[in-house]
mmCIF file of C-alpha atoms in Angstrom:
data_model
loop_
_atom_site.group_PDB
_atom_site.id
_atom_site.type_symbol
_atom_site.label_atom_id
_atom_site.label_comp_id
_atom_site.label_asym_id
_atom_site.label_seq_id
_atom_site.Cartn_x
_atom_site.Cartn_y
_atom_site.Cartn_z
ATOM 1 C CA MET A 1 0.000 0.000 0.000
ATOM 2 C CA THR A 2 2.819 2.398 0.926
ATOM 3 C CA THR A 3 4.605 1.663 -2.330
ATOM 4 C CA ALA A 4 1.456 2.369 -4.318
ATOM 5 C CA ILE A 5 0.906 5.682 -2.535
ATOM 6 C CA LEU A 6 4.508 6.747 -3.159
ATOM 7 C CA GLU A 7 4.251 5.809 -6.811
ATOM 8 C CA HIS A 8 1.044 7.836 -7.110
ATOM 9 C CA LEU A 9 2.625 10.825 -5.408
ATOM 10 C CA SER A 10 5.622 10.610 -7.687
ATOM 11 C CA THR A 11 3.364 11.044 -10.710
ATOM 12 C CA LEU A 12 1.992 14.274 -9.178
ATOM 13 C CA SER A 13 5.342 15.710 -8.129
ATOM 14 C CA VAL A 14 6.886 18.528 -10.129
ATOM 15 C CA SER A 15 10.628 18.891 -10.326
ATOM 16 C CA GLY A 16 12.362 22.137 -9.413
ATOM 17 C CA GLN A 17 13.379 22.529 -13.039
ATOM 18 C CA GLN A 18 9.758 22.312 -14.198
ATOM 19 C CA LEU A 19 8.698 24.891 -11.618
ATOM 20 C CA ARG A 20 11.379 27.266 -12.872
ATOM 21 C CA ARG A 21 10.057 26.835 -16.391
ATOM 22 C CA LEU A 22 6.423 27.506 -15.372
ATOM 23 C CA PRO A 23 6.505 31.351 -15.677
ATOM 24 C CA LYS A 24 8.022 31.020 -19.151
ATOM 25 C CA ILE A 25 5.365 28.507 -20.158
ATOM 26 C CA LEU A 26 2.598 30.834 -18.942
ATOM 27 C CA GLU A 27 4.185 33.810 -20.676
ATOM 28 C CA ASN A 28 4.357 31.935 -23.965
ATOM 29 C CA GLY A 29 0.781 30.760 -23.551
ATOM 30 C CA LEU A 30 -0.650 34.274 -23.175
ATOM 31 C CA PRO A 31 -0.858 36.795 -25.986
ATOM 32 C CA LYS A 32 1.744 39.533 -26.045
ATOM 33 C CA MET A 33 0.425 42.764 -24.539
ATOM 34 C CA PRO A 34 1.356 46.064 -26.202
ATOM 35 C CA CYS A 35 3.148 48.453 -23.901
ATOM 36 C CA THR A 36 1.368 51.507 -22.596
ATOM 37 C CA VAL A 37 2.240 54.814 -24.226
ATOM 38 C CA PRO A 38 2.566 58.466 -23.206
ATOM 39 C CA GLU A 39 -0.196 60.987 -23.869
ATOM 40 C CA THR A 40 1.543 62.234 -27.013
ATOM 41 C CA ASP A 41 0.922 58.838 -28.661
ATOM 42 C CA VAL A 42 -2.859 58.787 -28.281
ATOM 43 C CA PRO A 43 -5.487 61.080 -29.836
ATOM 44 C CA GLN A 44 -6.582 64.136 -27.885
ATOM 45 C CA LEU A 45 -9.918 62.500 -27.039
ATOM 46 C CA PHE A 46 -8.252 59.918 -24.785
ATOM 47 C CA ARG A 47 -6.009 62.272 -22.838
ATOM 48 C CA GLU A 48 -6.816 63.256 -19.284
ATOM 49 C CA PRO A 49 -5.583 66.444 -17.610
ATOM 50 C CA TYR A 50 -2.301 66.027 -15.701
ATOM 51 C CA ILE A 51 -2.081 62.293 -16.620
ATOM 52 C CA HIS A 52 1.020 61.945 -18.781
ATOM 53 C CA THR A 53 1.623 58.206 -19.140
ATOM 54 C CA GLY A 54 -0.037 54.805 -18.858
ATOM 55 C CA TYR A 55 -2.349 55.109 -21.867
ATOM 56 C CA ARG A 56 -3.264 52.032 -23.874
ATOM 57 C CA PRO A 57 -2.700 52.372 -27.625
ATOM 58 C CA THR A 58 -5.807 52.484 -29.799
ATOM 59 C CA GLY A 59 -6.715 50.281 -32.731
ATOM 60 C CA HIS A 60 -5.928 46.839 -31.324
ATOM 61 C CA ARG A 61 -8.192 43.794 -31.255
ATOM 62 C CA TRP A 62 -10.825 43.608 -28.517
ATOM 63 C CA ARG A 63 -8.964 40.748 -26.838
ATOM 64 C CA TYR A 64 -6.170 43.118 -25.884
ATOM 65 C CA TYR A 65 -8.490 45.514 -24.082
ATOM 66 C CA PHE A 66 -10.197 42.714 -22.185
ATOM 67 C CA LEU A 67 -6.839 41.275 -21.152
ATOM 68 C CA SER A 68 -5.653 44.741 -20.103
ATOM 69 C CA LEU A 69 -7.643 44.002 -16.951
ATOM 70 C CA PHE A 70 -4.337 42.420 -15.841
ATOM 71 C CA GLN A 71 -2.038 45.102 -17.232
ATOM 72 C CA LYS A 72 -0.642 48.154 -15.465
ATOM 73 C CA HIS A 73 -2.187 51.260 -17.052
ATOM 74 C CA ASN A 74 -3.901 54.447 -15.943
ATOM 75 C CA GLU A 75 -7.413 52.928 -16.031
ATOM 76 C CA VAL A 76 -6.760 49.644 -14.254
ATOM 77 C CA VAL A 77 -7.553 50.941 -10.751
ATOM 78 C CA ASN A 78 -10.816 52.415 -12.061
ATOM 79 C CA VAL A 79 -11.716 49.006 -13.461
ATOM 80 C CA TRP A 80 -10.843 46.961 -10.385
ATOM 81 C CA THR A 81 -12.457 49.272 -7.823
ATOM 82 C CA HIS A 82 -15.879 48.916 -9.416
ATOM 83 C CA LEU A 83 -15.401 45.270 -10.364
ATOM 84 C CA LEU A 84 -14.625 44.365 -6.747
ATOM 85 C CA ALA A 85 -17.480 46.577 -5.523
ATOM 86 C CA ALA A 86 -19.924 44.771 -7.823
ATOM 87 C CA LEU A 87 -18.724 41.426 -6.456
ATOM 88 C CA ALA A 88 -19.073 42.721 -2.883
ATOM 89 C CA VAL A 89 -22.641 43.909 -3.517
ATOM 90 C CA LEU A 90 -23.594 40.563 -5.024
ATOM 91 C CA LEU A 91 -22.028 38.497 -2.229
ATOM 92 C CA ARG A 92 -23.479 40.683 0.541
ATOM 93 C CA PHE A 93 -26.950 40.526 -0.924
ATOM 94 C CA TRP A 94 -26.730 36.777 -1.487
ATOM 95 C CA ALA A 95 -25.682 36.220 2.128
ATOM 96 C CA PHE A 96 -28.580 38.399 3.298
ATOM 97 C CA ALA A 97 -31.069 36.589 1.059
ATOM 98 C CA GLU A 98 -30.021 33.187 2.398
ATOM 99 C CA ALA A 99 -29.982 34.311 6.029
ATOM 100 C CA GLU A 100 -33.415 35.941 5.784
ATOM 101 C CA ALA A 101 -34.978 33.306 3.508
ATOM 102 C CA LEU A 102 -35.911 36.196 1.210
ATOM 103 C CA PRO A 103 -39.412 35.887 -0.298
ATOM 104 C CA TRP A 104 -38.373 36.450 -3.924
ATOM 105 C CA ALA A 105 -41.916 36.585 -5.310
ATOM 106 C CA SER A 106 -43.271 39.059 -2.748
ATOM 107 C CA ALA A 107 -44.122 42.611 -3.795
ATOM 108 C CA SER A 108 -42.314 43.878 -0.715
ATOM 109 C CA THR A 109 -39.040 42.422 -2.035
ATOM 110 C CA LEU A 110 -39.278 43.763 -5.576
ATOM 111 C CA PRO A 111 -37.801 47.261 -4.901
ATOM 112 C CA LEU A 112 -34.861 45.623 -3.120
ATOM 113 C CA LEU A 113 -34.201 43.311 -6.063
ATOM 114 C CA ILE A 114 -34.319 46.227 -8.497
ATOM 115 C CA TYR A 115 -31.964 48.244 -6.322
ATOM 116 C CA VAL A 116 -29.397 45.430 -6.210
ATOM 117 C CA LEU A 117 -29.758 44.952 -9.970
ATOM 118 C CA SER A 118 -29.254 48.688 -10.560
ATOM 119 C CA SER A 119 -26.199 48.794 -8.269
ATOM 120 C CA ILE A 120 -24.480 45.890 -10.009
ATOM 121 C CA THR A 121 -25.460 47.307 -13.409
ATOM 122 C CA TYR A 122 -23.919 50.731 -12.852
ATOM 123 C CA LEU A 123 -20.742 49.202 -11.440
ATOM 124 C CA LEU A 124 -20.317 46.757 -14.327
ATOM 125 C CA PHE A 125 -21.176 49.384 -16.961
ATOM 126 C CA SER A 126 -18.456 51.546 -15.413
ATOM 127 C CA VAL A 127 -16.044 48.604 -15.628
ATOM 128 C CA LEU A 128 -16.832 48.192 -19.335
ATOM 129 C CA ALA A 129 -16.371 51.902 -19.990
ATOM 130 C CA HIS A 130 -12.947 52.115 -18.388
ATOM 131 C CA LEU A 131 -11.795 48.762 -19.728
ATOM 132 C CA LEU A 132 -12.853 49.091 -23.371
ATOM 133 C CA GLN A 133 -13.052 52.805 -24.207
ATOM 134 C CA SER A 134 -9.510 52.958 -25.584
ATOM 135 C CA GLN A 135 -10.182 50.734 -28.581
ATOM 136 C CA SER A 136 -11.321 53.567 -30.877
ATOM 137 C CA GLU A 137 -12.968 56.969 -30.801
ATOM 138 C CA LEU A 138 -16.389 55.430 -31.450
ATOM 139 C CA SER A 139 -15.800 52.869 -28.692
ATOM 140 C CA HIS A 140 -14.828 55.694 -26.344
ATOM 141 C CA TYR A 141 -18.148 57.446 -26.881
ATOM 142 C CA THR A 142 -20.164 54.230 -26.941
ATOM 143 C CA PHE A 143 -18.944 52.822 -23.655
ATOM 144 C CA TYR A 144 -19.122 56.122 -21.816
ATOM 145 C CA PHE A 145 -22.713 56.471 -23.006
ATOM 146 C CA VAL A 146 -23.295 52.973 -21.598
ATOM 147 C CA ASP A 147 -21.740 54.184 -18.339
ATOM 148 C CA TYR A 148 -24.158 57.132 -18.203
ATOM 149 C CA VAL A 149 -27.123 54.790 -18.745
ATOM 150 C CA GLY A 150 -25.875 52.752 -15.784
ATOM 151 C CA VAL A 151 -25.708 55.862 -13.598
ATOM 152 C CA SER A 152 -29.276 56.760 -14.560
ATOM 153 C CA ILE A 153 -30.460 53.261 -13.696
ATOM 154 C CA TYR A 154 -28.696 53.343 -10.336
ATOM 155 C CA GLN A 155 -30.130 56.745 -9.461
ATOM 156 C CA TYR A 156 -33.677 55.523 -9.934
ATOM 157 C CA GLY A 157 -33.014 52.184 -8.234
ATOM 158 C CA SER A 158 -31.810 54.173 -5.218
ATOM 159 C CA ALA A 159 -34.890 56.394 -5.351
ATOM 160 C CA LEU A 160 -37.137 53.321 -5.253
ATOM 161 C CA VAL A 161 -35.654 51.843 -2.094
ATOM 162 C CA HIS A 162 -35.391 55.229 -0.387
ATOM 163 C CA PHE A 163 -39.074 55.776 -1.096
ATOM 164 C CA PHE A 164 -40.354 52.325 -0.127
ATOM 165 C CA TYR A 165 -38.062 51.370 2.768
ATOM 166 C CA THR A 166 -36.336 54.444 4.169
ATOM 167 C CA SER A 167 -38.697 57.427 4.113
ATOM 168 C CA ASP A 168 -40.065 58.845 7.353
ATOM 169 C CA GLN A 169 -43.838 59.291 7.671
ATOM 170 C CA GLY A 170 -43.642 63.103 7.738
ATOM 171 C CA TRP A 171 -41.646 63.204 4.508
ATOM 172 C CA TYR A 172 -43.849 60.553 2.903
ATOM 173 C CA GLU A 173 -47.074 62.460 3.538
ATOM 174 C CA HIS A 174 -45.771 65.528 1.710
ATOM 175 C CA PHE A 175 -43.906 63.998 -1.230
ATOM 176 C CA TRP A 176 -45.342 60.548 -2.002
ATOM 177 C CA LEU A 177 -47.359 61.682 -5.015
ATOM 178 C CA PHE A 178 -44.631 63.191 -7.194
ATOM 179 C CA PHE A 179 -41.359 61.814 -5.818
ATOM 180 C CA LEU A 180 -40.978 58.776 -8.081
ATOM 181 C CA PRO A 181 -42.096 60.513 -11.316
ATOM 182 C CA ALA A 182 -39.677 63.361 -10.544
ATOM 183 C CA ALA A 183 -36.897 60.886 -9.724
ATOM 184 C CA ALA A 184 -37.471 59.068 -13.023
ATOM 185 C CA PHE A 185 -37.323 62.353 -14.961
ATOM 186 C CA CYS A 186 -34.145 63.452 -13.152
ATOM 187 C CA GLY A 187 -32.571 60.057 -13.822
ATOM 188 C CA TRP A 188 -33.245 60.408 -17.537
ATOM 189 C CA LEU A 189 -32.092 64.050 -17.482
ATOM 190 C CA SER A 190 -28.839 62.989 -15.835
ATOM 191 C CA CYS A 191 -28.184 60.466 -18.610
ATOM 192 C CA ALA A 192 -29.210 62.908 -21.337
ATOM 193 C CA GLY A 193 -27.067 65.708 -19.897
ATOM 194 C CA CYS A 194 -23.962 63.536 -19.608
ATOM 195 C CA CYS A 195 -24.398 62.025 -23.087
ATOM 196 C CA TYR A 196 -25.086 65.393 -24.708
ATOM 197 C CA ALA A 197 -22.097 67.022 -22.991
ATOM 198 C CA LYS A 198 -19.854 64.187 -24.163
ATOM 199 C CA TYR A 199 -21.183 64.534 -27.722
ATOM 200 C CA ARG A 200 -21.283 68.333 -27.871
ATOM 201 C CA TYR A 201 -17.965 69.421 -26.355
ATOM 202 C CA GLN A 202 -14.507 68.548 -27.616
ATOM 203 C CA LYS A 203 -11.210 68.467 -25.714
ATOM 204 C CA PRO A 204 -9.912 70.550 -24.117
ATOM 205 C CA TYR A 205 -13.306 70.541 -22.447
ATOM 206 C CA PRO A 206 -14.897 73.862 -21.449
ATOM 207 C CA VAL A 207 -16.457 74.372 -18.046
ATOM 208 C CA MET A 208 -19.896 74.016 -19.644
ATOM 209 C CA LYS A 209 -19.303 70.295 -20.178
ATOM 210 C CA LYS A 210 -18.835 69.724 -16.461
ATOM 211 C CA ILE A 211 -21.905 71.874 -15.744
ATOM 212 C CA CYS A 212 -24.026 69.768 -18.128
ATOM 213 C CA GLN A 213 -22.877 66.655 -16.308
ATOM 214 C CA VAL A 214 -22.850 67.794 -12.693
ATOM 215 C CA VAL A 215 -26.028 69.906 -12.526
ATOM 216 C CA PRO A 216 -28.522 67.211 -13.713
ATOM 217 C CA SER A 217 -26.749 64.548 -11.661
ATOM 218 C CA GLY A 218 -26.715 66.875 -8.656
ATOM 219 C CA LEU A 219 -30.440 67.527 -8.983
ATOM 220 C CA ALA A 220 -31.085 63.789 -9.184
ATOM 221 C CA PHE A 221 -28.978 63.197 -6.073
ATOM 222 C CA ILE A 222 -30.688 65.957 -4.069
ATOM 223 C CA LEU A 223 -34.101 64.567 -4.922
ATOM 224 C CA ASP A 224 -33.203 60.902 -4.468
ATOM 225 C CA ILE A 225 -31.468 61.485 -1.135
ATOM 226 C CA SER A 226 -34.208 63.725 0.298
ATOM 227 C CA PRO A 227 -36.075 60.941 2.169
ATOM 228 C CA VAL A 228 -32.765 59.723 3.582
ATOM 229 C CA ALA A 229 -31.601 63.200 4.606
ATOM 230 C CA HIS A 230 -34.932 63.927 6.312
ATOM 231 C CA ARG A 231 -34.850 60.718 8.312
ATOM 232 C CA VAL A 232 -31.173 61.056 9.218
ATOM 233 C CA ALA A 233 -31.655 64.655 10.388
ATOM 234 C CA LEU A 234 -34.606 63.724 12.608
ATOM 235 C CA CYS A 235 -32.737 60.732 13.989
ATOM 236 C CA HIS A 236 -29.614 62.702 14.917
ATOM 237 C CA LEU A 237 -31.664 65.509 16.459
ATOM 238 C CA ALA A 238 -33.241 62.894 18.707
ATOM 239 C CA GLY A 239 -29.897 61.308 19.681
ATOM 240 C CA CYS A 240 -29.791 58.708 16.933
ATOM 241 C CA GLN A 241 -29.712 55.057 17.978
ATOM 242 C CA GLU A 242 -30.705 53.509 14.644
ATOM 243 C CA GLN A 243 -27.936 51.530 13.000
ATOM 244 C CA ALA A 244 -29.502 52.039 9.583
ATOM 245 C CA ALA A 245 -29.464 55.822 10.019
ATOM 246 C CA TRP A 246 -25.726 55.731 10.701
ATOM 247 C CA TYR A 247 -25.128 53.770 7.512
ATOM 248 C CA HIS A 248 -27.277 56.300 5.651
ATOM 249 C CA THR A 249 -25.140 59.072 7.149
ATOM 250 C CA LEU A 250 -22.005 57.370 5.850
ATOM 251 C CA GLN A 251 -23.669 56.985 2.466
ATOM 252 C CA ILE A 252 -24.229 60.740 2.226
ATOM 253 C CA LEU A 253 -20.742 61.634 3.445
ATOM 254 C CA PHE A 254 -18.956 59.239 1.117
ATOM 255 C CA PHE A 255 -21.025 60.408 -1.829
ATOM 256 C CA LEU A 256 -20.143 64.056 -1.169
ATOM 257 C CA VAL A 257 -16.449 63.165 -0.950
ATOM 258 C CA SER A 258 -16.681 61.183 -4.188
ATOM 259 C CA ALA A 259 -18.466 64.099 -5.894
ATOM 260 C CA TYR A 260 -15.557 66.364 -4.950
ATOM 261 C CA PHE A 261 -13.018 64.076 -6.581
ATOM 262 C CA PHE A 262 -15.254 63.682 -9.654
ATOM 263 C CA SER A 263 -15.467 67.460 -10.088
ATOM 264 C CA CYS A 264 -11.844 68.362 -9.299
ATOM 265 C CA PRO A 265 -8.649 66.829 -10.766
ATOM 266 C CA VAL A 266 -7.039 66.402 -7.370
ATOM 267 C CA PRO A 267 -4.310 65.421 -6.438
ATOM 268 C CA GLU A 268 -2.879 65.049 -9.969
ATOM 269 C CA LYS A 269 -3.293 68.792 -10.561
ATOM 270 C CA TYR A 270 -0.646 69.412 -7.912
ATOM 271 C CA PHE A 271 1.557 66.440 -8.853
ATOM 272 C CA PRO A 272 1.356 66.165 -12.662
ATOM 273 C CA GLY A 273 2.657 62.852 -13.910
ATOM 274 C CA SER A 274 3.042 61.396 -10.417
ATOM 275 C CA CYS A 275 -0.472 59.937 -10.101
ATOM 276 C CA ASP A 276 -0.756 58.415 -13.557
ATOM 277 C CA ILE A 277 -1.196 54.783 -12.536
ATOM 278 C CA VAL A 278 -2.362 55.034 -8.925
ATOM 279 C CA GLY A 279 -3.824 57.923 -6.962
ATOM 280 C CA HIS A 280 -5.486 60.297 -9.409
ATOM 281 C CA GLY A 281 -8.817 61.916 -8.650
ATOM 282 C CA HIS A 282 -11.087 59.694 -10.726
ATOM 283 C CA GLN A 283 -9.718 56.637 -8.972
ATOM 284 C CA LEU A 284 -10.483 58.229 -5.607
ATOM 285 C CA PHE A 285 -13.955 59.035 -6.927
ATOM 286 C CA HIS A 286 -14.420 55.344 -7.699
ATOM 287 C CA VAL A 287 -13.172 54.253 -4.291
ATOM 288 C CA PHE A 288 -15.437 56.584 -2.327
ATOM 289 C CA LEU A 289 -18.434 55.903 -4.566
ATOM 290 C CA SER A 290 -17.954 52.161 -4.034
ATOM 291 C CA ILE A 291 -17.867 52.655 -0.254
ATOM 292 C CA CYS A 292 -20.950 54.873 -0.563
ATOM 293 C CA THR A 293 -22.806 52.103 -2.400
ATOM 294 C CA LEU A 294 -21.812 49.459 0.154
ATOM 295 C CA SER A 295 -22.889 51.742 3.025
ATOM 296 C CA GLN A 296 -26.173 52.353 1.251
ATOM 297 C CA LEU A 297 -26.686 48.620 0.755
ATOM 298 C CA GLU A 298 -26.207 47.931 4.466
ATOM 299 C CA ALA A 299 -28.682 50.689 5.353
ATOM 300 C CA ILE A 300 -31.274 49.414 2.885
ATOM 301 C CA LEU A 301 -30.979 45.826 4.125
ATOM 302 C CA LEU A 302 -31.530 47.031 7.693
ATOM 303 C CA ASP A 303 -34.513 49.124 6.586
ATOM 304 C CA TYR A 304 -35.950 46.167 4.702
ATOM 305 C CA GLN A 305 -35.617 44.024 7.816
ATOM 306 C CA GLY A 306 -36.967 46.492 10.336
ATOM 307 C CA ARG A 307 -39.633 48.479 8.467
ATOM 308 C CA GLN A 308 -41.795 45.828 6.834
ATOM 309 C CA GLU A 309 -44.831 46.819 8.882
ATOM 310 C CA ILE A 310 -44.566 50.429 7.689
ATOM 311 C CA PHE A 311 -44.165 49.212 4.104
ATOM 312 C CA LEU A 312 -47.321 47.084 4.270
ATOM 313 C CA GLN A 313 -49.353 49.924 5.779
ATOM 314 C CA ARG A 314 -48.429 52.346 3.012
ATOM 315 C CA HIS A 315 -48.187 50.345 -0.197
ATOM 316 C CA SER A 316 -50.437 47.935 -2.027
ATOM 317 C CA PRO A 317 -48.864 45.301 -4.286
ATOM 318 C CA LEU A 318 -50.286 47.108 -7.344
ATOM 319 C CA SER A 319 -48.579 50.406 -6.453
ATOM 320 C CA VAL A 320 -45.274 48.567 -6.003
ATOM 321 C CA TYR A 321 -45.594 46.831 -9.368
ATOM 322 C CA VAL A 322 -46.421 50.097 -11.160
ATOM 323 C CA ALA A 323 -43.490 51.904 -9.526
ATOM 324 C CA CYS A 324 -41.070 49.110 -10.386
ATOM 325 C CA LEU A 325 -42.376 48.933 -13.959
ATOM 326 C CA SER A 326 -41.362 52.569 -14.338
ATOM 327 C CA PHE A 327 -37.774 51.477 -13.652
ATOM 328 C CA PHE A 328 -37.741 49.542 -16.908
ATOM 329 C CA LEU A 329 -39.398 52.463 -18.722
ATOM 330 C CA LEU A 330 -36.608 54.747 -17.507
ATOM 331 C CA THR A 331 -34.030 52.182 -18.623
ATOM 332 C CA ALA A 332 -35.574 52.127 -22.100
ATOM 333 C CA CYS A 333 -35.688 55.940 -22.324
ATOM 334 C CA SER A 334 -32.082 56.363 -21.188
ATOM 335 C CA THR A 335 -30.865 53.638 -23.531
ATOM 336 C CA THR A 336 -32.730 55.206 -26.456
ATOM 337 C CA THR A 337 -31.256 58.625 -25.696
ATOM 338 C CA ALA A 338 -27.741 57.203 -25.547
ATOM 339 C CA ALA A 339 -28.281 55.254 -28.783
ATOM 340 C CA LEU A 340 -29.515 58.354 -30.644
ATOM 341 C CA LEU A 341 -26.529 60.428 -29.554
ATOM 342 C CA ARG A 342 -24.173 57.564 -30.417
ATOM 343 C CA ARG A 343 -25.612 57.612 -33.936
ATOM 344 C CA LYS A 344 -24.811 61.327 -34.172
ATOM 345 C CA VAL A 345 -21.287 60.683 -32.937
ATOM 346 C CA LYS A 346 -20.795 57.911 -35.499
ATOM 347 C CA ALA A 347 -21.985 60.171 -38.325
ATOM 348 C CA ARG A 348 -19.617 62.926 -37.197
ATOM 349 C CA LEU A 349 -16.650 60.549 -37.012
ATOM 350 C CA MET A 350 -17.419 59.122 -40.451
ATOM 351 C CA LYS A 351 -17.612 62.638 -41.864
ATOM 352 C CA LYS A 352 -14.252 63.480 -40.288
ATOM 353 C CA GLU A 353 -12.627 60.395 -41.820
ATOM 354 C CA SER A 354 -14.012 60.998 -45.319
#
């Protein structure tokens, strides 16, 4: 028996020489990756202020850009922050669903499911945008338009759960009638504003581009967060003991920090060329927005657990179904808007090439 075991183990053993050859074997088995290039070697469209190196060359096959997930370049941190956040959202929700024996078919669960779907969607659309936008000018516009659709979807998914699970009775009595229609309109406006600004303004971007992006998105945030802000303010004035309210507070704080880094090219403005791969403002925006989303998820799960009685008193199954159906209507409207502007971009690029 011992002899047989030793013989079997010998067939599984790997010599030191084979181990030394393993990196070379793996290297030969993977496609060669083009080196990153400085900003002078990519078109103006792909250049970012104060980021001098780490750009991926354009015009390669799609396989290269997918595999650049494992390459060092100035977008890789943006990709991984939201990819890991999407995985964290999925795993946290799955653990919650198993622990709570979540009633998947119940109307009371539907807003939560849509919120989780919208969170994962915006994170993965962001991953696609930062991973694949360097392939060509049309790809750049296309995938950033996809990113803006994801943001719109997430904004309205957040509005749904804030309305159904989080809102305080005083806020609900004043705003229940128009909150969701207004949130849907602001979500579409956010997508339309970002897509139009991307289409309309060329680099170097004027301030108006940032205004077209930030103002609609800011309005959507102010509206969507209003039930949360009202409840958090009342809770803290009363010496807050609610765990969910503290997570909501963190959600607001982390979002405001992320908005700062989205709007301002900091710290790369003060250290040009030093933050190209790690540490520039958009990466910090991604990090804080991911933490914001995870804080929000924890708060919503606690609200879902602890406020079911309030939910059932306020909402009939029909009203929930109608509200959640509007989510898919918003998705269709935002997607259509992005597709129409992409068509205009394609026509402009074809005209430039002819």
